[in-house]
Tab-separated table of C-alpha atoms and ligand atoms in Angstrom:
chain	number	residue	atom	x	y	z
A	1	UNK	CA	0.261	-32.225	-53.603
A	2	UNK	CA	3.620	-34.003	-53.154
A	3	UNK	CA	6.263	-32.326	-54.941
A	4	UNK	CA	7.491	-35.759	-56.285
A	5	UNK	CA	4.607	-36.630	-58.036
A	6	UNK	CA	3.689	-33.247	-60.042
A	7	UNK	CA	5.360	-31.932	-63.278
A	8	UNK	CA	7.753	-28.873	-63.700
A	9	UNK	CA	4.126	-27.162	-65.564
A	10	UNK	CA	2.609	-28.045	-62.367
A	11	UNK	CA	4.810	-26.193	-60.325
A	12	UNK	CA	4.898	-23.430	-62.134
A	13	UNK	CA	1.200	-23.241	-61.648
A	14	UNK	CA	0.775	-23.829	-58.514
A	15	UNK	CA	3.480	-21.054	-57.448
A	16	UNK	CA	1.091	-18.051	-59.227
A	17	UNK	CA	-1.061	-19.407	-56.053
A	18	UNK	CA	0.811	-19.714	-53.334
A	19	UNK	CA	4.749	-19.488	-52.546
A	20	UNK	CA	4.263	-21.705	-49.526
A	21	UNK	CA	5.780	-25.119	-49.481
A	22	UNK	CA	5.450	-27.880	-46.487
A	23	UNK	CA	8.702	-29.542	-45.688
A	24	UNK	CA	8.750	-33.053	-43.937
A	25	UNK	CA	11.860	-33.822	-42.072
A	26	UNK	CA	12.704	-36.823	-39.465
A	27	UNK	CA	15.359	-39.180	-38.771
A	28	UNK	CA	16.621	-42.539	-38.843
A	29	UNK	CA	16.913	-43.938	-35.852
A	30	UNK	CA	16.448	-46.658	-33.002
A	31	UNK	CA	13.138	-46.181	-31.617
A	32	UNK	CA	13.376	-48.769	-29.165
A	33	UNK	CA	12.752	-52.786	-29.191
A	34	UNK	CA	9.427	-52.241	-31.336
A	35	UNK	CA	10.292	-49.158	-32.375
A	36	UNK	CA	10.498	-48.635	-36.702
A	37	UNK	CA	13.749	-47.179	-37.550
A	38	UNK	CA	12.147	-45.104	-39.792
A	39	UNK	CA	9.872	-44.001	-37.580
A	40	UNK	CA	10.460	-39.810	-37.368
A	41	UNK	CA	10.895	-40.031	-41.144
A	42	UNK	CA	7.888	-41.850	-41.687
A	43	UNK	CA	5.584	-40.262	-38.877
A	44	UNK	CA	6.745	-36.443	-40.858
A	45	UNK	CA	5.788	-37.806	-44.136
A	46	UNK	CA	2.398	-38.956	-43.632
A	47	UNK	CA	1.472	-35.924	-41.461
A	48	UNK	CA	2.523	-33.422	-43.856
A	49	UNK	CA	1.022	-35.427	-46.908
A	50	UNK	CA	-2.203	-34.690	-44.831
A	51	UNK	CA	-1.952	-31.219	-43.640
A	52	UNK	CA	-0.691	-30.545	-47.403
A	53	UNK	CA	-3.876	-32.446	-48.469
A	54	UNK	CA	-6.087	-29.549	-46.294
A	55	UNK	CA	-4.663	-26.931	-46.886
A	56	UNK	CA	-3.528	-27.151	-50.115
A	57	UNK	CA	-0.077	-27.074	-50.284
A	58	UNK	CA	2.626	-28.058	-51.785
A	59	UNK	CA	5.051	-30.659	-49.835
A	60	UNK	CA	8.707	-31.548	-50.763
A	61	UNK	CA	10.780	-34.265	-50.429
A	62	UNK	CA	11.193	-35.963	-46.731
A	63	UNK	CA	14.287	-34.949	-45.266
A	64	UNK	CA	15.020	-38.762	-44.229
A	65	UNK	CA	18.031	-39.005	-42.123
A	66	UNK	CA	18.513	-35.968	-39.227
A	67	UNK	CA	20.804	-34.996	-36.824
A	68	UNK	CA	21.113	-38.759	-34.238
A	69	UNK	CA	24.281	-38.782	-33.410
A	70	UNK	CA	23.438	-39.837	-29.734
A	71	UNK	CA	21.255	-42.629	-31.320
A	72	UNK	CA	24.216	-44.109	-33.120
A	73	UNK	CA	25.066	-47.186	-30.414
A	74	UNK	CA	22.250	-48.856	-31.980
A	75	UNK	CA	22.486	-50.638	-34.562
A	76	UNK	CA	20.421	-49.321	-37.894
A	77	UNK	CA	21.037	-45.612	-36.404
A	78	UNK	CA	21.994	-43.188	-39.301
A	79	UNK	CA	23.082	-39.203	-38.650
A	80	UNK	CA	24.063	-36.593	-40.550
A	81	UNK	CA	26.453	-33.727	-38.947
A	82	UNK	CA	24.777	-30.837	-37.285
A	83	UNK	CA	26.981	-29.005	-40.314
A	84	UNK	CA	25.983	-31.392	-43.095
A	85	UNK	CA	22.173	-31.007	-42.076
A	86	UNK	CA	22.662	-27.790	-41.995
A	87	UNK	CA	23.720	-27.140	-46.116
A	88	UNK	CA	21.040	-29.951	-46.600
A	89	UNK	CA	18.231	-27.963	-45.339
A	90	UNK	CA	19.937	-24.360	-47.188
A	91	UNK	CA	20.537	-26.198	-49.877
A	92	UNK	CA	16.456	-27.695	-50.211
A	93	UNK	CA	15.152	-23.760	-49.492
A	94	UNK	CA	17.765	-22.406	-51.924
A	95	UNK	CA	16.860	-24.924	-54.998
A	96	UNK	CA	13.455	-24.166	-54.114
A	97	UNK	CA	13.772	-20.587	-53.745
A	98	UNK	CA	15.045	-19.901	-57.086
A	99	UNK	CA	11.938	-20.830	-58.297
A	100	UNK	CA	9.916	-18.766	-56.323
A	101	UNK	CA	9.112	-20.377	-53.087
A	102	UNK	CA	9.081	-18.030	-49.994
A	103	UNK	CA	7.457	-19.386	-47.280
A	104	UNK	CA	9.293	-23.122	-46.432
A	105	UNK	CA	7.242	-24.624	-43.279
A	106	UNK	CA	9.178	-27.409	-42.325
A	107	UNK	CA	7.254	-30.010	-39.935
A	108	UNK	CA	8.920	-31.984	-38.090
A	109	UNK	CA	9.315	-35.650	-36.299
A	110	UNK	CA	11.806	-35.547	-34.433
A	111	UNK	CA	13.258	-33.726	-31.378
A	112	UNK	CA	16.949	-34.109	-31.984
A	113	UNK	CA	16.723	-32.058	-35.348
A	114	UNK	CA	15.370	-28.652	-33.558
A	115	UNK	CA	18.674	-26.836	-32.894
A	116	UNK	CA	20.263	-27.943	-36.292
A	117	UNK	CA	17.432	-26.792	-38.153
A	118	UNK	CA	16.930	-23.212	-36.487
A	119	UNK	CA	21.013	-23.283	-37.522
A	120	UNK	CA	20.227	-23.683	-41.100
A	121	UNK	CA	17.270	-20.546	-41.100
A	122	UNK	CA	19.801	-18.680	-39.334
A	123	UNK	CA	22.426	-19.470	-42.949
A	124	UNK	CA	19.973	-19.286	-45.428
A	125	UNK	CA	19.011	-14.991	-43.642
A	126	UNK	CA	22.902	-15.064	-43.417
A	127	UNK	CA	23.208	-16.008	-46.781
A	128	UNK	CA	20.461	-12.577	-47.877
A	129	UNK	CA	21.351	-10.399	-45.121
A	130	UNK	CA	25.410	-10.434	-45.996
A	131	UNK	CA	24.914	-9.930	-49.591
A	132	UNK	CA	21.776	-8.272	-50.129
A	133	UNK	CA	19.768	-10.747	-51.638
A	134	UNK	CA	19.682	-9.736	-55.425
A	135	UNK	CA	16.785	-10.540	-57.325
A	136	UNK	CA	16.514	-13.816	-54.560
A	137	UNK	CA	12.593	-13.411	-53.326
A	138	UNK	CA	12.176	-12.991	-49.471
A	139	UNK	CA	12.249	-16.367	-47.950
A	140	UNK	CA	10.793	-17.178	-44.543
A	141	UNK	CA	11.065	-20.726	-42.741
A	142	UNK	CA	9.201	-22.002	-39.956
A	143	UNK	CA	9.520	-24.903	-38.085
A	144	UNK	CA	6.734	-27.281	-35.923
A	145	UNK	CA	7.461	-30.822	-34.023
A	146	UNK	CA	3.756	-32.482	-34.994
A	147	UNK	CA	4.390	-34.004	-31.598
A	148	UNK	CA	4.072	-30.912	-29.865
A	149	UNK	CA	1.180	-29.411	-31.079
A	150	UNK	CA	-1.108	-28.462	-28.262
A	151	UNK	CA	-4.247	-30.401	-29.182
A	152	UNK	CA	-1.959	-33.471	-30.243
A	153	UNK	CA	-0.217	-33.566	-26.899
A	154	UNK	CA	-3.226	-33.126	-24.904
A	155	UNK	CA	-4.676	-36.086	-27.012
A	156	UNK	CA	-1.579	-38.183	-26.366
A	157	UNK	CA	-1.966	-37.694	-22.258
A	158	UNK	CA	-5.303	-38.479	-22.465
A	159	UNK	CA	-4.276	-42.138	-23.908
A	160	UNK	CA	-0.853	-42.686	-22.784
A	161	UNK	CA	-0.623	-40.538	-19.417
A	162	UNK	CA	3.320	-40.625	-18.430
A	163	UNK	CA	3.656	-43.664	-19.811
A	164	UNK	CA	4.328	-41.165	-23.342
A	165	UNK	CA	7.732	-40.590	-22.171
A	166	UNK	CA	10.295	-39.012	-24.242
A	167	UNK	CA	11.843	-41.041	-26.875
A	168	UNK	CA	9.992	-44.002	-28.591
A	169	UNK	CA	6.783	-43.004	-27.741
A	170	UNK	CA	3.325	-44.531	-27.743
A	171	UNK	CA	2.174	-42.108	-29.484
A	172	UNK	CA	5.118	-41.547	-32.598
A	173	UNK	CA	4.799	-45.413	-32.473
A	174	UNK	CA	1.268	-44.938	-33.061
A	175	UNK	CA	1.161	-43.336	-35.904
A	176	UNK	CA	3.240	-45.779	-37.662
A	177	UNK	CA	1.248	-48.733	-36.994
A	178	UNK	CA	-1.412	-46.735	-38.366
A	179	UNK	CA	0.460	-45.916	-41.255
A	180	UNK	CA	2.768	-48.988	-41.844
A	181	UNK	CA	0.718	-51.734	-40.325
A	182	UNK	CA	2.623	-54.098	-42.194
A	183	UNK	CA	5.155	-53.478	-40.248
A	184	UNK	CA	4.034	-53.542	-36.517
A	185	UNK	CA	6.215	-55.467	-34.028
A	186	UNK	CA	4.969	-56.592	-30.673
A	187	UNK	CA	6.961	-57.101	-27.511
A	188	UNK	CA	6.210	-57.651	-23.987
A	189	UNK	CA	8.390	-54.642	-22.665
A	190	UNK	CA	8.725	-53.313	-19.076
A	191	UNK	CA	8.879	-49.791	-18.691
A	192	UNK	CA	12.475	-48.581	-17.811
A	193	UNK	CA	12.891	-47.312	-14.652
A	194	UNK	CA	13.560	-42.952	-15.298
A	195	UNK	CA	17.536	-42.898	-15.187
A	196	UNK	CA	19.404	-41.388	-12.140
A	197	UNK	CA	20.801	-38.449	-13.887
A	198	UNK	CA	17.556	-37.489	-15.626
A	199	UNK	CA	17.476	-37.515	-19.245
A	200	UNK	CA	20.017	-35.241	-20.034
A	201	UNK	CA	22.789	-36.650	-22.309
A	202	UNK	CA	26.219	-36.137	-24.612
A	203	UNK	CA	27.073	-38.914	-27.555
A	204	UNK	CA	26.257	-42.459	-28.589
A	205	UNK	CA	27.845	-44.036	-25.901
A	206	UNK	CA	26.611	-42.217	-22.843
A	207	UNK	CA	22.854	-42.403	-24.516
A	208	UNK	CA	23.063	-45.920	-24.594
A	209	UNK	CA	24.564	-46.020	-21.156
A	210	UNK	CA	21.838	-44.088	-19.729
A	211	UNK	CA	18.948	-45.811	-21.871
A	212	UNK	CA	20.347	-49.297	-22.823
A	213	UNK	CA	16.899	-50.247	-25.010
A	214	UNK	CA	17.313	-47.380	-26.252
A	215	UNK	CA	13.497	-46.299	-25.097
A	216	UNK	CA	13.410	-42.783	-22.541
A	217	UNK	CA	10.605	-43.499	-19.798
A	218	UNK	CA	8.060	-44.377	-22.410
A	219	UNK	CA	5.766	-47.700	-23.260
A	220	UNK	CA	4.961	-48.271	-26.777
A	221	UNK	CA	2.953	-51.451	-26.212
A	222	UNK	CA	0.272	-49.081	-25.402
A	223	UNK	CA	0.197	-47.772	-29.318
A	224	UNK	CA	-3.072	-48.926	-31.280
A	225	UNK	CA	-3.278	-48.182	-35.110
A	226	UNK	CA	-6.559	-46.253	-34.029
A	227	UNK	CA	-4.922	-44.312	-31.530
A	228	UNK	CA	-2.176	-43.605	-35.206
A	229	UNK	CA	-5.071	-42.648	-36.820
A	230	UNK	CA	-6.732	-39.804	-34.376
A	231	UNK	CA	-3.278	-38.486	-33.779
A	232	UNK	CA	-2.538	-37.950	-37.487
A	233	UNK	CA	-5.643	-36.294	-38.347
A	234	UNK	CA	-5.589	-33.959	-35.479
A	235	UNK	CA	-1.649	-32.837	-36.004
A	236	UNK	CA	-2.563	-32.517	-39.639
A	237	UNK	CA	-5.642	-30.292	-39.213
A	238	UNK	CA	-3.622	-28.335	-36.716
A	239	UNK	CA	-0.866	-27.877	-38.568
A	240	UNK	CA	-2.827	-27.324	-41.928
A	241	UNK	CA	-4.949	-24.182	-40.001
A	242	UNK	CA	-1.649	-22.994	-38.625
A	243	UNK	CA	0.249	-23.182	-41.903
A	244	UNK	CA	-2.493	-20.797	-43.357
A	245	UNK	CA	-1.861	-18.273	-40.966
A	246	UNK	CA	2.436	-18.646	-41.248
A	247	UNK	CA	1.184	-17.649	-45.042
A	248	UNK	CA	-0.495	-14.692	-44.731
A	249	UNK	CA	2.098	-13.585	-41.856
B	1	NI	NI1	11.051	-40.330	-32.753
């Protein structure tokens, strides 16, 4: 049930069943030559409309734009500060919150978002553990990259091999032909060669530098709608099963 599209009667039903909410969160950002900038955003949405779907849960608004600041040489990029994503995300769990939500699983598309959003659990427990907490209920966060769910990755080796790379992958890609395919864009692309200094990097500039299409050792011509398709369903079964057990936790 998407938050968006149920009434303030409906919410206040729902919560006598469950305090749990699913929280989508991505970014908007280059994702290569045929890459959707939308694509983390996007890929988080439709994932955790269907793990929300199975297990029953509630599911907020996407968190659209992330923390990309190394993406922002490309053109179309958009980033929020680590410290503005970080009251964005205590600000979501503390609207929600004073209604009664407890358990916020956020799930995630996108790898540049992890350390900013562990930040923001880290204020909101500040936030309870400096001042008590009042009549504020318990709140608990969580946080899973779809990508990296054990089944999902497993499934993505088994059609993309090394050729999944690390930014602009097949398999992200994938999922939002599957999702968006009125949107699909096709492009003979060679695979860039792995950079010299590995694929560590600081800002926009030196990204681009190291990674000039923007891509990080992966081929997205290899993404099929159908390949969108199996990778959705399996992240949001996993992440459905394992949202049941962050409840009763
Ligand atoms: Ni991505």
């Amino acid at each position: 049930m998407l938050l968006h599209l149920m009434t303030w009667r409906e919410v206040e039903t729902c919560l006598k069943a469950s305090t749990g909410i699913m929280m989508p969160i991505g970014s908007t950002e280059q994702h290569g030559p045929t890459g959707l900038i939308g694509t983390d955003a996007i890929c988080a949405e439709a994932i955790a409309t269907a793990a929300g779907e199975i297990a029953g849960a509630v599911v907020g608004p996407t968190i659209g734009v992330g923390m990309a600041q190394h993406h922002m040489a490309f053109t179309g990029s958009m980033t929020l500060r680590p410290s503005t994503l970080v009251s964005v995300i205590s600000d979501y769990v503390d609207s929600l919150a004073r209604h009664g939500f407890e358990r916020f699983y956020f799930i995630n598309g996108h790898g540049g978002n992890v350390s900013t959003v562990r930040t923001a659990f880290q204020e909101v427990y500040a936030q309870t553990s400096i001042d008590g907490g009042g009549d504020r209920p318990r709140v608990r966060c969580a946080l899973r990259n779809w990508y990296q769910q054990p089944r999902v990755q497993a499934l993505a080796r088994n059609f993309y091999g090394d050729k999944e790379g690390y930014h602009a992958t097949p398999s992200e890609i994938a999922v939002t032909q599957y999702v968006r395919p009125d949107a699909i864009k096709v492009a003979e692309l060679p695979r860039p060669p792995p950079p010299a200094g590995g694929f560590s990097f600081t800002d926009a500039e030196d990204y681009r530098r190291r990674f000039p299409d923007g891509r990080m050792a992966s081929d997205p011509s290899l993404a099929t709608p159908e390949h969108g398709r199996e990778l959705l369903e399996l992240a949001a079964e996993d992440l459905a099963a394992d949202y049941r057990e962050f409840l009763r936790d």
